């Protein structure tokens, strides 16, 4: 394991020249910010936060968070207005307005991706006005605990998380944030110790360095969270709130497997490629029924908006299929922020023309039910009594093929993500099935997504 | 309604000549019994019980129950031995030994079907030694309440029950016994009053003329019984214990419908017939998957043994199909006591080659699971983590067709009725599917069973 970690660290630790490059940009940025603050006669401070400010950034990462820290008594409106104004000036007209809890500016300078975020200066982090106000306190906490040695350990953990696909608290991933990786490393002491400890985690794990709340209370507060890491700067907050059950389990299984057989694929998994022939063969082999729908997403939305909407849309589709007695084997979503793709794989996609329909309970007169179906041309058999004493008629099923349900759902958009519904309504959708999907995937350039779906496995085992 | 009831009564009430015929046989039987008792120097009395003894027998019914009533202190062994001996003498070597709680003799005399049953004379019916000891008390109760007029009303109710298929407490039917029909008529006063009252019955009905137990206690004692009619001669017994939910509901629905539109079909439903072409067409229309298995029942078993075994066998077959993810639409059984038939109709009878298989929970090491399936040739995809954080592999399904499950179940006989398992083991079985079933039904002479299955409805609506 030693050797692997040394090799990996060498690759992921920024070189001196990279560090200098970053330093230059940081200084430039701070200077620009301070000048602008002065020129606009604003009461605010400018500071850099995030991994690039605390030596826990991976080589190749190019994110800088520039915070504009306003005094606590600044009216919210003024903070938002001035925050945007200064952000735009710094980015010299290149910046895009973006929205989180309040608006901020995203821009590119010297090849770095820079978020310029206004926040309040709040002494007590439990009294913050907006989530970003916590960031300075997080930075203070990490800096007070992290040594140059442990920051290398953070790099290893972050790279491991990236490799197995659990890194990032954004809604696309629902995984472990950088701050959480830093805290885990601080808490256990090293990458290897994190790995060893996590391999013993059970269905629910609680890490509490503050002792402000009782463990029992914390478990109740965060009862749906598999992992609870109490925020040292705000003990009523779970730093691991974003971590899904799936990613929690994936991390545990990865640590288990890594301890048994350490290999570099945990950090840098092999990326497979799939020929058209291979994809066709994989679909042929499964003998399931596969559908793929794709549609445009024309509204310039951030991933934190797109992915929840895609998931909601997928869930609505699978729910409607199940309600019609079709059975899902698996499904998946994909997006490049311009188009959305939903894959649906069914184990039952055709049903007979007949379905059962139950009559009223015994304390309700069955006359209307019996008359209605006796006079119905769509009746196959019944009414009769079933073993539970319920009247049943056998009538014709509306949708005998899953495809009909999918088309109808896509046409109405009912229960879909708001923007997806709007887009499909305006721009339409495509629906491919079985082998047609391969051609469609080729034209969308998502052969790898399709191939990975069809050969889904643990990333380090590819 | 008046006119219909008059017409029906005319048909079902035994004529004077029929009554004389019965009277002659009864006298002959009693004389024979008394002679035999005298000759064999037995301490016992002979008496006729059942509907033929209390003017509640339907024209055409030919059942006589001759009871041999022994003193309470007779040893059980002696009662059984002497009971059989006298029974056989009366039947002059024609009788067959049969078994209920104790053995009795069944024979035919003058075209009547006669059961010769030994029982104890017990003064207090709550202290009986065997279920048949209750019969004399039932007869006393009914005779003390029934008038010639109300016995006509019983005839109507019994015929109505027969017509809709809910008459008989035997295990083939699970319906309303003759005694229960008598009690219902006594309780409500007339056929019409029974019908009107029953049309208002809800999910559970309790009729208690004894007031010995509290209603709440009775509902607990008989919590699975939809209808509770407390036995006036034994208040801890439910006369309606045999009535299934289905037959209870069927009776209620029939009364509801009869009140709205009285017609003779409730008493004498039309009996449909089905041509081969019609059966083929019906099967073709349903577009389901239909299987029919049939086998011999070579053991001379009574219906009370055969039907529960057939139901158990059917239940095992449907359970095994459902366990393998095939979906049942409906099923039915048929028997003439020499052969057994089970119909199974599926809405899902084919499944893809792939099935999911879940790994261990998080507190169990997943190493063995992962290694096993990574080295398995039957793996299609996985292991991967699902949304619940469980490892999943996609492996090949053993049985992709329902037919395979049915054949395997029939071959092992596991979970089948004991005699059915034995018979299939010795004599084999046939399994027909879809249109093949029509020919098989023709050769078994059960076209009507198949046709009624395919056009199942309320009997009075045929």
Tab-separated table of N, CA and C in Angstrom, chain B residues 72-127:
chain	number	residue	atom	x	y	z
B	72	UNK	N	-74.667	-42.614	27.197
B	72	UNK	CA	-73.443	-41.829	27.359
B	72	UNK	C	-72.277	-42.650	27.895
B	73	UNK	N	-72.589	-43.679	28.707
B	73	UNK	CA	-71.493	-44.429	29.347
B	73	UNK	C	-70.941	-45.562	28.473
B	74	UNK	N	-71.451	-45.702	27.236
B	74	UNK	CA	-70.894	-46.734	26.341
B	74	UNK	C	-69.432	-46.406	26.018
B	75	UNK	N	-68.509	-47.386	26.162
B	75	UNK	CA	-67.115	-47.108	25.765
B	75	UNK	C	-67.052	-46.766	24.269
B	76	UNK	N	-66.165	-45.826	23.939
B	76	UNK	CA	-66.065	-45.353	22.558
B	76	UNK	C	-65.814	-46.510	21.575
B	77	UNK	N	-64.948	-47.410	21.987
B	77	UNK	CA	-64.603	-48.543	21.119
B	77	UNK	C	-65.835	-49.385	20.794
B	78	UNK	N	-66.651	-49.624	21.840
B	78	UNK	CA	-67.857	-50.429	21.670
B	78	UNK	C	-68.833	-49.711	20.737
B	79	UNK	N	-68.988	-48.390	20.960
B	79	UNK	CA	-69.885	-47.602	20.110
B	79	UNK	C	-69.466	-47.705	18.641
B	80	UNK	N	-68.171	-47.591	18.397
B	80	UNK	CA	-67.700	-47.625	17.014
B	80	UNK	C	-67.912	-48.999	16.399
B	81	UNK	N	-67.571	-50.036	17.191
B	81	UNK	CA	-67.674	-51.414	16.691
B	81	UNK	C	-69.123	-51.780	16.418
B	82	UNK	N	-69.982	-51.537	17.426
B	82	UNK	CA	-71.395	-51.899	17.294
B	82	UNK	C	-72.078	-51.018	16.241
B	83	UNK	N	-71.694	-49.762	16.215
B	83	UNK	CA	-72.285	-48.853	15.229
B	83	UNK	C	-72.067	-49.372	13.815
B	84	UNK	N	-70.824	-49.770	13.544
B	84	UNK	CA	-70.501	-50.290	12.213
B	84	UNK	C	-71.242	-51.599	11.935
B	85	UNK	N	-71.254	-52.450	12.958
B	85	UNK	CA	-71.859	-53.774	12.805
B	85	UNK	C	-73.349	-53.639	12.464
B	86	UNK	N	-74.066	-52.819	13.247
B	86	UNK	CA	-75.498	-52.628	13.011
B	86	UNK	C	-75.712	-51.969	11.646
B	87	UNK	N	-74.888	-50.971	11.366
B	87	UNK	CA	-75.013	-50.289	10.083
B	87	UNK	C	-74.881	-51.248	8.913
B	88	UNK	N	-73.898	-52.145	9.026
B	88	UNK	CA	-73.684	-53.096	7.935
B	88	UNK	C	-74.842	-54.087	7.804
B	89	UNK	N	-75.366	-54.504	8.951
B	89	UNK	CA	-76.503	-55.429	8.914
B	89	UNK	C	-77.701	-54.768	8.237
B	90	UNK	N	-77.970	-53.495	8.630
B	90	UNK	CA	-79.107	-52.780	8.039
B	90	UNK	C	-78.934	-52.676	6.523
B	91	UNK	N	-77.702	-52.410	6.115
B	91	UNK	CA	-77.482	-52.199	4.679
B	91	UNK	C	-77.296	-53.523	3.932
B	92	UNK	N	-77.438	-54.615	4.634
B	92	UNK	CA	-77.401	-55.963	4.041
B	92	UNK	C	-76.182	-56.143	3.132
B	93	UNK	N	-75.057	-55.786	3.653
B	93	UNK	CA	-73.819	-56.014	2.902
B	93	UNK	C	-73.544	-55.006	1.793
B	94	UNK	N	-74.445	-54.042	1.595
B	94	UNK	CA	-74.245	-53.060	0.527
B	94	UNK	C	-73.452	-51.834	1.009
B	95	UNK	N	-73.390	-51.676	2.334
B	95	UNK	CA	-72.841	-50.431	2.908
B	95	UNK	C	-71.341	-50.306	2.743
B	96	UNK	N	-70.873	-49.023	2.678
B	96	UNK	CA	-69.435	-48.743	2.677
B	96	UNK	C	-69.069	-48.078	3.987
B	97	UNK	N	-67.979	-48.508	4.567
B	97	UNK	CA	-67.473	-47.813	5.755
B	97	UNK	C	-66.917	-46.456	5.346
B	98	UNK	N	-67.257	-45.432	6.125
B	98	UNK	CA	-66.689	-44.107	5.844
B	98	UNK	C	-66.168	-43.518	7.155
B	99	UNK	N	-65.353	-42.460	7.043
B	99	UNK	CA	-64.744	-41.936	8.262
B	99	UNK	C	-64.976	-40.440	8.414
B	100	UNK	N	-65.569	-40.062	9.533
B	100	UNK	CA	-65.579	-38.659	9.939
B	100	UNK	C	-64.878	-38.652	11.288
B	101	UNK	N	-65.513	-38.111	12.340
B	101	UNK	CA	-64.869	-38.183	13.656
B	101	UNK	C	-64.780	-39.629	14.148
B	102	UNK	N	-65.878	-40.414	13.897
B	102	UNK	CA	-65.699	-41.871	13.961
B	102	UNK	C	-66.362	-42.529	12.763
B	103	UNK	N	-66.087	-43.805	12.598
B	103	UNK	CA	-66.559	-44.463	11.373
B	103	UNK	C	-68.085	-44.573	11.326
B	104	UNK	N	-68.641	-44.569	10.116
B	104	UNK	CA	-70.083	-44.759	9.929
B	104	UNK	C	-70.285	-45.529	8.624
B	105	UNK	N	-71.547	-45.872	8.371
B	105	UNK	CA	-71.830	-46.672	7.173
B	105	UNK	C	-72.701	-45.872	6.213
B	106	UNK	N	-72.328	-45.894	4.933
B	106	UNK	CA	-73.125	-45.237	3.907
B	106	UNK	C	-73.699	-46.311	2.987
B	107	UNK	N	-75.017	-46.195	2.689
B	107	UNK	CA	-75.617	-47.235	1.835
B	107	UNK	C	-76.760	-46.646	1.017
B	108	UNK	N	-77.298	-47.432	0.109
B	108	UNK	CA	-78.445	-46.991	-0.685
B	108	UNK	C	-79.603	-47.936	-0.420
B	109	UNK	N	-80.781	-47.371	-0.092
B	109	UNK	CA	-81.990	-48.190	0.068
B	109	UNK	C	-83.131	-47.469	-0.631
B	110	UNK	N	-83.827	-48.153	-1.485
B	110	UNK	CA	-84.961	-47.567	-2.241
B	110	UNK	C	-84.544	-46.291	-2.987
B	111	UNK	N	-83.315	-46.218	-3.404
B	111	UNK	CA	-82.876	-45.017	-4.134
B	111	UNK	C	-82.481	-43.872	-3.227
B	112	UNK	N	-82.616	-44.061	-1.919
B	112	UNK	CA	-82.170	-43.018	-0.988
B	112	UNK	C	-80.709	-43.246	-0.602
B	113	UNK	N	-80.010	-42.134	-0.372
B	113	UNK	CA	-78.625	-42.203	0.100
B	113	UNK	C	-78.666	-42.116	1.616
B	114	UNK	N	-78.235	-43.197	2.269
B	114	UNK	CA	-78.438	-43.269	3.722
B	114	UNK	C	-77.118	-43.358	4.477
B	115	UNK	N	-76.952	-42.442	5.442
B	115	UNK	CA	-75.814	-42.523	6.365
B	115	UNK	C	-76.311	-43.118	7.672
B	116	UNK	N	-75.648	-44.158	8.117
B	116	UNK	CA	-76.011	-44.752	9.415
B	116	UNK	C	-74.891	-44.405	10.400
B	117	UNK	N	-75.225	-43.499	11.341
B	117	UNK	CA	-74.191	-42.845	12.143
B	117	UNK	C	-74.392	-43.146	13.629
B	118	UNK	N	-73.402	-43.718	14.300
B	118	UNK	CA	-73.527	-43.899	15.756
B	118	UNK	C	-73.211	-42.601	16.488
B	119	UNK	N	-73.987	-42.322	17.576
B	119	UNK	CA	-73.673	-41.153	18.401
B	119	UNK	C	-74.039	-41.429	19.846
B	120	UNK	N	-73.657	-40.502	20.721
B	120	UNK	CA	-73.977	-40.630	22.145
B	120	UNK	C	-75.223	-39.825	22.478
B	121	UNK	N	-75.973	-40.321	23.444
B	121	UNK	CA	-77.086	-39.530	23.971
B	121	UNK	C	-76.535	-38.651	25.088
B	122	UNK	N	-76.438	-37.334	24.803
B	122	UNK	CA	-75.863	-36.423	25.790
B	122	UNK	C	-76.917	-35.359	26.093
B	123	UNK	N	-77.240	-35.206	27.380
B	123	UNK	CA	-78.311	-34.260	27.732
B	123	UNK	C	-77.922	-32.819	27.460
B	124	UNK	N	-76.685	-32.472	27.844
B	124	UNK	CA	-76.243	-31.084	27.691
B	124	UNK	C	-75.380	-30.971	26.425
B	125	UNK	N	-75.882	-30.294	25.395
B	125	UNK	CA	-75.165	-30.272	24.100
B	125	UNK	C	-73.813	-29.555	24.156
B	126	UNK	N	-73.532	-28.837	25.261
B	126	UNK	CA	-72.196	-28.226	25.339
B	126	UNK	C	-71.171	-29.248	25.821
B	127	UNK	N	-71.648	-30.440	26.217
B	127	UNK	CA	-70.764	-31.465	26.791
B	127	UNK	C	-70.577	-32.658	25.853
